[in-house]
Amino acid sequence: TYGVLRANETDPRKRGKPDEDSLYRIASVSKMFNVYEMMILKERGLLNWDDPVEKYVKNFTYNSDGWEEYLSESQGGSAPEERTRKKDSITLRQLATHMAGIGRDYPPIMVPSWPKLVPQETVHHLPNSTEPILETIKELPLVAPPYTYPIYSNTGFNVLGMAVAAAAGGKPEDYPDILHRDIFEPLGLSSAFNITEKTADKVVVPASSSYETDLAFGPYNPAAGQLASLKDLTKVMQTFLNPSRKESLLSPNAMREWLRPLHGFPDDLTEVGAPWEIVKVPDTNGNPRRWYSKSGDLLTTHSNFIFDPTTSFGVIVLMTGTDYNTLNIAVNAIQIFQRAFDQLLEQTTMELYGGYWKSDDGKSEMITYVEKGSLWLSRWFLNGTDIFETLEGPLYPRGRRYGIWSTGRDEEFRVAIGRALPGDVFAGCFPMWATFDPIFAKGAPVDLMLFGGGPDERVAKVPSVDVVMKRNRPPLLASTTECPAVPHCGAHPDAALTLRAAAPDMDSISVAVVTPSGPVFSKTYGALRANETDPRKRGKPDEDSLYRIASISKMFNVYEMMILKERRLLNWDDPVEKYVKNFTYYPNGWEEYLSQSQGGSAPEERGGEKDPITLRQLATHMAGIGRDYPPIAIPSWPKIDPREIMRDLPNSTEPILESIKELPLVAPPYTYPIYSNTGFNVLGWAIAAAAGGKPEDYPDILHRDIFEPLGLSSAFNVTEKNAGKVAVSALGSSETDLALGPNNPAGGQFSSLNDLTKVMQTFLDPSRKESLLSPYTMREWLRPLHGFPDDLTEVGAPWEIVKVPDTNGNPRRWYSK
């Protein structure tokens, strides 16, 4: 600590020195505690993220008009209570992420002398009750409609505090006592909202505007009224960095859910969460890391709380004075300490997992090393078989090394095998995340790797071949590999596509470039039935030709979910078992599972605390469920018989649900995305149930709610009526004719270029009369939930988001499936 405790004192003997227990006004860092309490109440089942505000704040309403309408009304138009425009509910999530559109400070500061400024006119006089705040929200238009972009709002956080107090069984004025009961006391904090005789001598006072220290914030407490010390915030940060600590107030699952961006600004540097102000700071390897921060500023009191959950360190800055740039001080501290933490992380990773590993019989070996902050596998033999050669053949043609990803469980990793996407420099991490849990052998995934042993006796186990390798040589470092440059393409699309369609591996292509008013380019190439040897029977595809769209079916799955959400038939964060009654999952890791499978308890007997998996987690691949269940089992592994990798799809839901119940998750929920067809099948069954049907009714429900209203020819099966329109590859119709049954929600749909053009038009302009979702819901849907370390790719629901530079070099988010 530096400086003086009471800078307003003229007598140096009275000024004192601050210490770790000195109390600062933390201003807007108070918002972090507001959401902290919300998360605690959510874990207790007392509220949900997407609850409407009026559920807790009974007289809450807002003006849904724009300023043009409002100003005309103020000159003789209708009063607010006479307005009849339909409006969507503002939710707790929107308040917590500044996405509600509510203005900054209500009632607003009125400046009669504008455009001149008189200083005394700009002082914000805080209201002493909730009524003026709620009345202003009712009266004034929002800055922007909900889910447009973040509008920093103290007002919104005050309303959130009112809702949090109500959910906890209190009134707005009880908010400080509720936080004291649920946070301050359990963590042993000296934090408070008002200065008392007991705390007065610990409070830091600035040289000017010292009245702010004594200010009673009243209904503004949830947004900015808290006092806290360096020691207090250190305790809080320790529980955030390691939520497994016994004193933590939130489970690791809740923390993983909380630490998510909801909006990224066009600068590709800053993002907004709940209430996080997320900034990307490069580590010493040049990899951008998301630092979750909350800053707070009054006129002469400033604070910043910032941490990186991946490297597990953070910085706290508390200060008084006219210099307000706490973030600059925090980032300087990060840059000073970052190298030490990165080196420690790299050194620890190498000591635990790097080196040359070999089995006792000499038939299995591997080389692992750390490069640019990541763990890599560059050589991999199992029982005499070169796995790189095996996988580079029929399954995953790729380079000569694989990343090794932690699952978040102790000593448990997955080899990120990935698939080749030649020339696609925008793919980033997508090929890796989409291919976990590819195939099984001996009851375990072939990409699973378990480590163990003491520092001098490290072992690596590969359960799919029952192999144990010992480390023979210490960790290795490898040279840096440059990434390929982004190509520039200025050719007309028709010329490029004509050339691509002539390639021997291409049967047909249908491409459209779509705007809200329709396609500006639309053309088809190749043969409709490429399996026909008679050229007269091959035909030409057109805009109505039907293709198996495979995983684009997942987009329609979430589309239906959003429609049902608008009808209030489900919520994002509903537990899956609410709709799929026999849904449950195995809560432990692979080490435990494998020991149990050798004489342990049956699945229904297994204990272990587990959080419910939600619809949101299924829709964003964040549930941790493996890719395809029941998994493909390969008895000949580590060799591959091509006949063994052909997957027989289950014809009922039972084998899929049984596999989820039996097998460990790839990673705990909300760790990172695990691409999962299985998860999307379960989501489809939940959606069918929410719509009043059974899993087998899923196709009919989509036909009723999406295909028919939009006039689509989309379907899930080939019939006599549509058979002549279906595109068939040169390899034959086996995939085309396949009845996917319970796997329809993940990959069973047929659609045409014309169908997808109609859908895209409604996505680009949800105000169109034929749109099935409101603009509000579309804004809610088009959000990232996870960003990969490549800083290029992100995951939404079910979006695979890629950042592509525009002609000015600004990265733009493209939502793809």
Short mmCIF file of C-alpha atoms in Angstrom, two decimals, residues 203-375:
data_model
loop_
_atom_site.label_atom_id
_atom_site.label_comp_id
_atom_site.label_asym_id
_atom_site.label_seq_id
_atom_site.Cartn_x
_atom_site.Cartn_y
_atom_site.Cartn_z
CA VAL A 203 -11.84 4.42 5.65
CA VAL A 204 -9.60 5.96 2.98
CA VAL A 205 -10.55 9.58 2.26
CA PRO A 206 -9.43 11.49 -0.89
CA ALA A 207 -8.03 15.03 -0.78
CA SER A 208 -10.93 16.42 -2.83
CA SER A 209 -14.61 15.40 -3.13
CA SER A 210 -14.29 13.72 0.25
CA TYR A 211 -18.07 13.95 0.64
CA GLU A 212 -18.29 10.85 -1.59
CA THR A 213 -16.83 8.77 1.23
CA ASP A 214 -19.68 9.66 3.58
CA LEU A 215 -22.38 9.38 0.94
CA ALA A 216 -25.35 7.14 1.77
CA PHE A 217 -26.15 5.46 -1.56
CA GLY A 218 -29.49 3.96 -0.47
CA PRO A 219 -31.24 2.45 -3.54
CA TYR A 220 -27.97 2.96 -5.47
CA ASN A 221 -26.11 0.50 -3.19
CA PRO A 222 -26.35 -2.42 -5.67
CA ALA A 223 -24.62 -0.39 -8.39
CA ALA A 224 -21.93 1.48 -6.48
CA GLY A 225 -22.40 1.73 -2.71
CA GLN A 226 -19.96 -0.79 -1.28
CA LEU A 227 -16.80 -0.32 0.76
CA ALA A 228 -14.12 -3.04 0.70
CA SER A 229 -10.47 -3.52 1.58
CA LEU A 230 -7.54 -5.03 -0.29
CA LYS A 231 -7.73 -8.02 2.05
CA ASP A 232 -11.45 -8.45 1.35
CA LEU A 233 -11.01 -8.45 -2.42
CA THR A 234 -8.02 -10.78 -2.16
CA LYS A 235 -10.16 -13.35 -0.35
CA VAL A 236 -12.85 -13.05 -3.01
CA MET A 237 -10.35 -13.38 -5.83
CA GLN A 238 -8.86 -16.51 -4.27
CA THR A 239 -12.26 -18.21 -4.40
CA PHE A 240 -12.76 -17.08 -8.01
CA LEU A 241 -9.37 -18.42 -9.07
CA ASN A 242 -9.97 -21.71 -7.27
CA PRO A 243 -13.68 -22.36 -6.64
CA SER A 244 -12.78 -25.79 -5.21
CA ARG A 245 -11.49 -24.09 -2.03
CA LYS A 246 -13.58 -25.11 0.98
CA GLU A 247 -14.56 -21.51 1.70
CA SER A 248 -15.83 -20.87 -1.85
CA LEU A 249 -19.45 -19.77 -2.08
CA LEU A 250 -20.00 -21.01 -5.64
CA SER A 251 -19.40 -24.41 -7.19
CA PRO A 252 -16.81 -24.79 -9.98
CA ASN A 253 -19.74 -25.38 -12.36
CA ALA A 254 -21.32 -22.05 -11.40
CA MET A 255 -18.01 -20.22 -11.80
CA ARG A 256 -17.49 -21.74 -15.26
CA GLU A 257 -20.96 -20.58 -16.21
CA TRP A 258 -20.36 -17.09 -14.82
CA LEU A 259 -17.02 -16.49 -16.56
CA ARG A 260 -18.37 -16.06 -20.09
CA PRO A 261 -18.51 -13.14 -22.52
CA LEU A 262 -21.94 -12.17 -23.84
CA HIS A 263 -20.94 -9.40 -26.25
CA GLY A 264 -17.76 -8.62 -28.15
CA PHE A 265 -17.05 -5.08 -29.33
CA PRO A 266 -15.79 -4.43 -32.89
CA ASP A 267 -12.30 -3.58 -31.55
CA ASP A 268 -11.79 -7.36 -31.03
CA LEU A 269 -10.09 -6.38 -27.77
CA THR A 270 -12.93 -5.82 -25.29
CA GLU A 271 -16.01 -7.84 -24.37
CA VAL A 272 -18.80 -7.66 -21.82
CA GLY A 273 -20.01 -10.35 -19.43
CA ALA A 274 -22.00 -10.27 -16.18
CA PRO A 275 -20.84 -7.68 -15.15
CA TRP A 276 -17.37 -8.37 -16.49
CA GLU A 277 -15.42 -5.84 -18.53
CA ILE A 278 -13.28 -8.37 -20.37
CA VAL A 279 -10.01 -7.28 -21.95
CA LYS A 280 -7.65 -9.40 -24.01
CA VAL A 281 -4.03 -9.08 -22.88
CA PRO A 282 -1.34 -11.07 -24.75
CA ASP A 283 0.70 -13.49 -22.71
CA THR A 284 4.44 -13.88 -23.25
CA ASN A 285 3.80 -16.22 -26.20
CA GLY A 286 1.62 -13.62 -27.89
CA ASN A 287 -1.57 -15.60 -27.19
CA PRO A 288 -4.46 -13.32 -26.20
CA ARG A 289 -5.90 -14.17 -22.79
CA ARG A 290 -9.28 -13.03 -21.53
CA TRP A 291 -8.91 -11.04 -18.31
CA TYR A 292 -12.18 -10.69 -16.40
CA SER A 293 -12.29 -7.30 -14.76
CA LYS A 294 -14.62 -4.92 -12.99
CA SER A 295 -13.62 -1.32 -12.50
CA GLY A 296 -15.21 1.34 -10.34
CA ASP A 297 -14.91 5.11 -10.37
CA LEU A 298 -16.28 7.99 -8.36
CA LEU A 299 -14.81 11.48 -8.77
CA THR A 300 -11.71 10.75 -6.67
CA THR A 301 -12.03 7.08 -5.66
CA HIS A 302 -11.07 4.37 -8.15
CA SER A 303 -10.78 0.58 -8.12
CA ASN A 304 -10.10 -2.37 -10.39
CA PHE A 305 -10.50 -6.12 -9.85
CA ILE A 306 -9.04 -8.16 -12.73
CA PHE A 307 -8.05 -11.83 -13.05
CA ASP A 308 -7.27 -14.55 -15.58
CA PRO A 309 -8.85 -17.90 -14.64
CA THR A 310 -6.56 -19.84 -17.02
CA THR A 311 -3.24 -18.77 -15.45
CA SER A 312 -4.87 -18.32 -12.03
CA PHE A 313 -3.59 -14.93 -11.05
CA GLY A 314 -5.12 -11.50 -10.78
CA VAL A 315 -4.50 -7.89 -9.75
CA ILE A 316 -6.43 -5.59 -7.42
CA VAL A 317 -5.97 -1.82 -7.52
CA LEU A 318 -7.61 0.54 -5.00
CA MET A 319 -6.78 4.23 -5.01
CA THR A 320 -7.93 7.75 -4.29
CA GLY A 321 -7.03 10.92 -6.17
CA THR A 322 -7.75 12.53 -9.49
CA ASP A 323 -5.82 9.90 -11.49
CA TYR A 324 -8.52 7.37 -12.42
CA ASN A 325 -6.72 4.93 -14.73
CA THR A 326 -6.67 1.84 -12.53
CA LEU A 327 -6.87 -0.47 -15.57
CA ASN A 328 -3.58 0.92 -16.89
CA ILE A 329 -1.91 0.23 -13.53
CA ALA A 330 -3.43 -3.27 -13.43
CA VAL A 331 -2.31 -4.14 -16.96
CA ASN A 332 1.20 -2.86 -16.20
CA ALA A 333 1.29 -5.18 -13.20
CA ILE A 334 0.02 -8.05 -15.36
CA GLN A 335 2.74 -7.47 -17.92
CA ILE A 336 5.41 -7.42 -15.20
CA PHE A 337 4.24 -10.68 -13.60
CA GLN A 338 2.89 -12.44 -16.71
CA ARG A 339 6.24 -13.82 -17.83
CA ALA A 340 6.88 -15.37 -14.42
CA PHE A 341 3.45 -17.01 -14.32
CA ASP A 342 3.73 -18.21 -17.93
CA GLN A 343 7.16 -19.68 -17.26
CA LEU A 344 5.91 -21.34 -14.08
CA LEU A 345 2.92 -22.79 -15.97
CA GLU A 346 5.17 -24.02 -18.79
CA GLN A 347 7.73 -25.45 -16.39
CA THR A 348 5.07 -27.22 -14.30
CA THR A 349 3.38 -28.59 -17.43
CA MET A 350 6.68 -29.92 -18.74
CA GLU A 351 7.59 -31.45 -15.37
CA LEU A 352 4.27 -33.26 -15.19
CA TYR A 353 3.48 -34.10 -18.80
CA GLY A 354 6.44 -33.45 -21.08
CA GLY A 355 9.10 -35.93 -22.21
CA TYR A 356 9.75 -39.25 -23.94
CA TRP A 357 7.45 -42.04 -22.74
CA LYS A 358 7.84 -45.76 -23.37
CA SER A 359 6.12 -48.98 -22.30
CA ASP A 360 8.08 -51.81 -20.66
CA ASP A 361 7.70 -54.03 -23.73
CA GLY A 362 9.00 -51.23 -26.00
CA LYS A 363 5.99 -51.44 -28.33
CA SER A 364 4.38 -48.18 -27.21
CA GLU A 365 6.04 -44.78 -27.05
CA MET A 366 5.29 -41.09 -27.40
CA ILE A 367 6.94 -37.68 -27.27
CA THR A 368 5.21 -34.75 -25.59
CA TYR A 369 6.46 -31.19 -25.33
CA VAL A 370 5.39 -27.62 -24.60
CA GLU A 371 5.43 -24.94 -27.27
CA LYS A 372 3.91 -21.45 -27.09
CA GLY A 373 2.06 -22.30 -23.91
CA SER A 374 0.42 -25.47 -25.27
CA LEU A 375 1.09 -29.18 -24.76
#
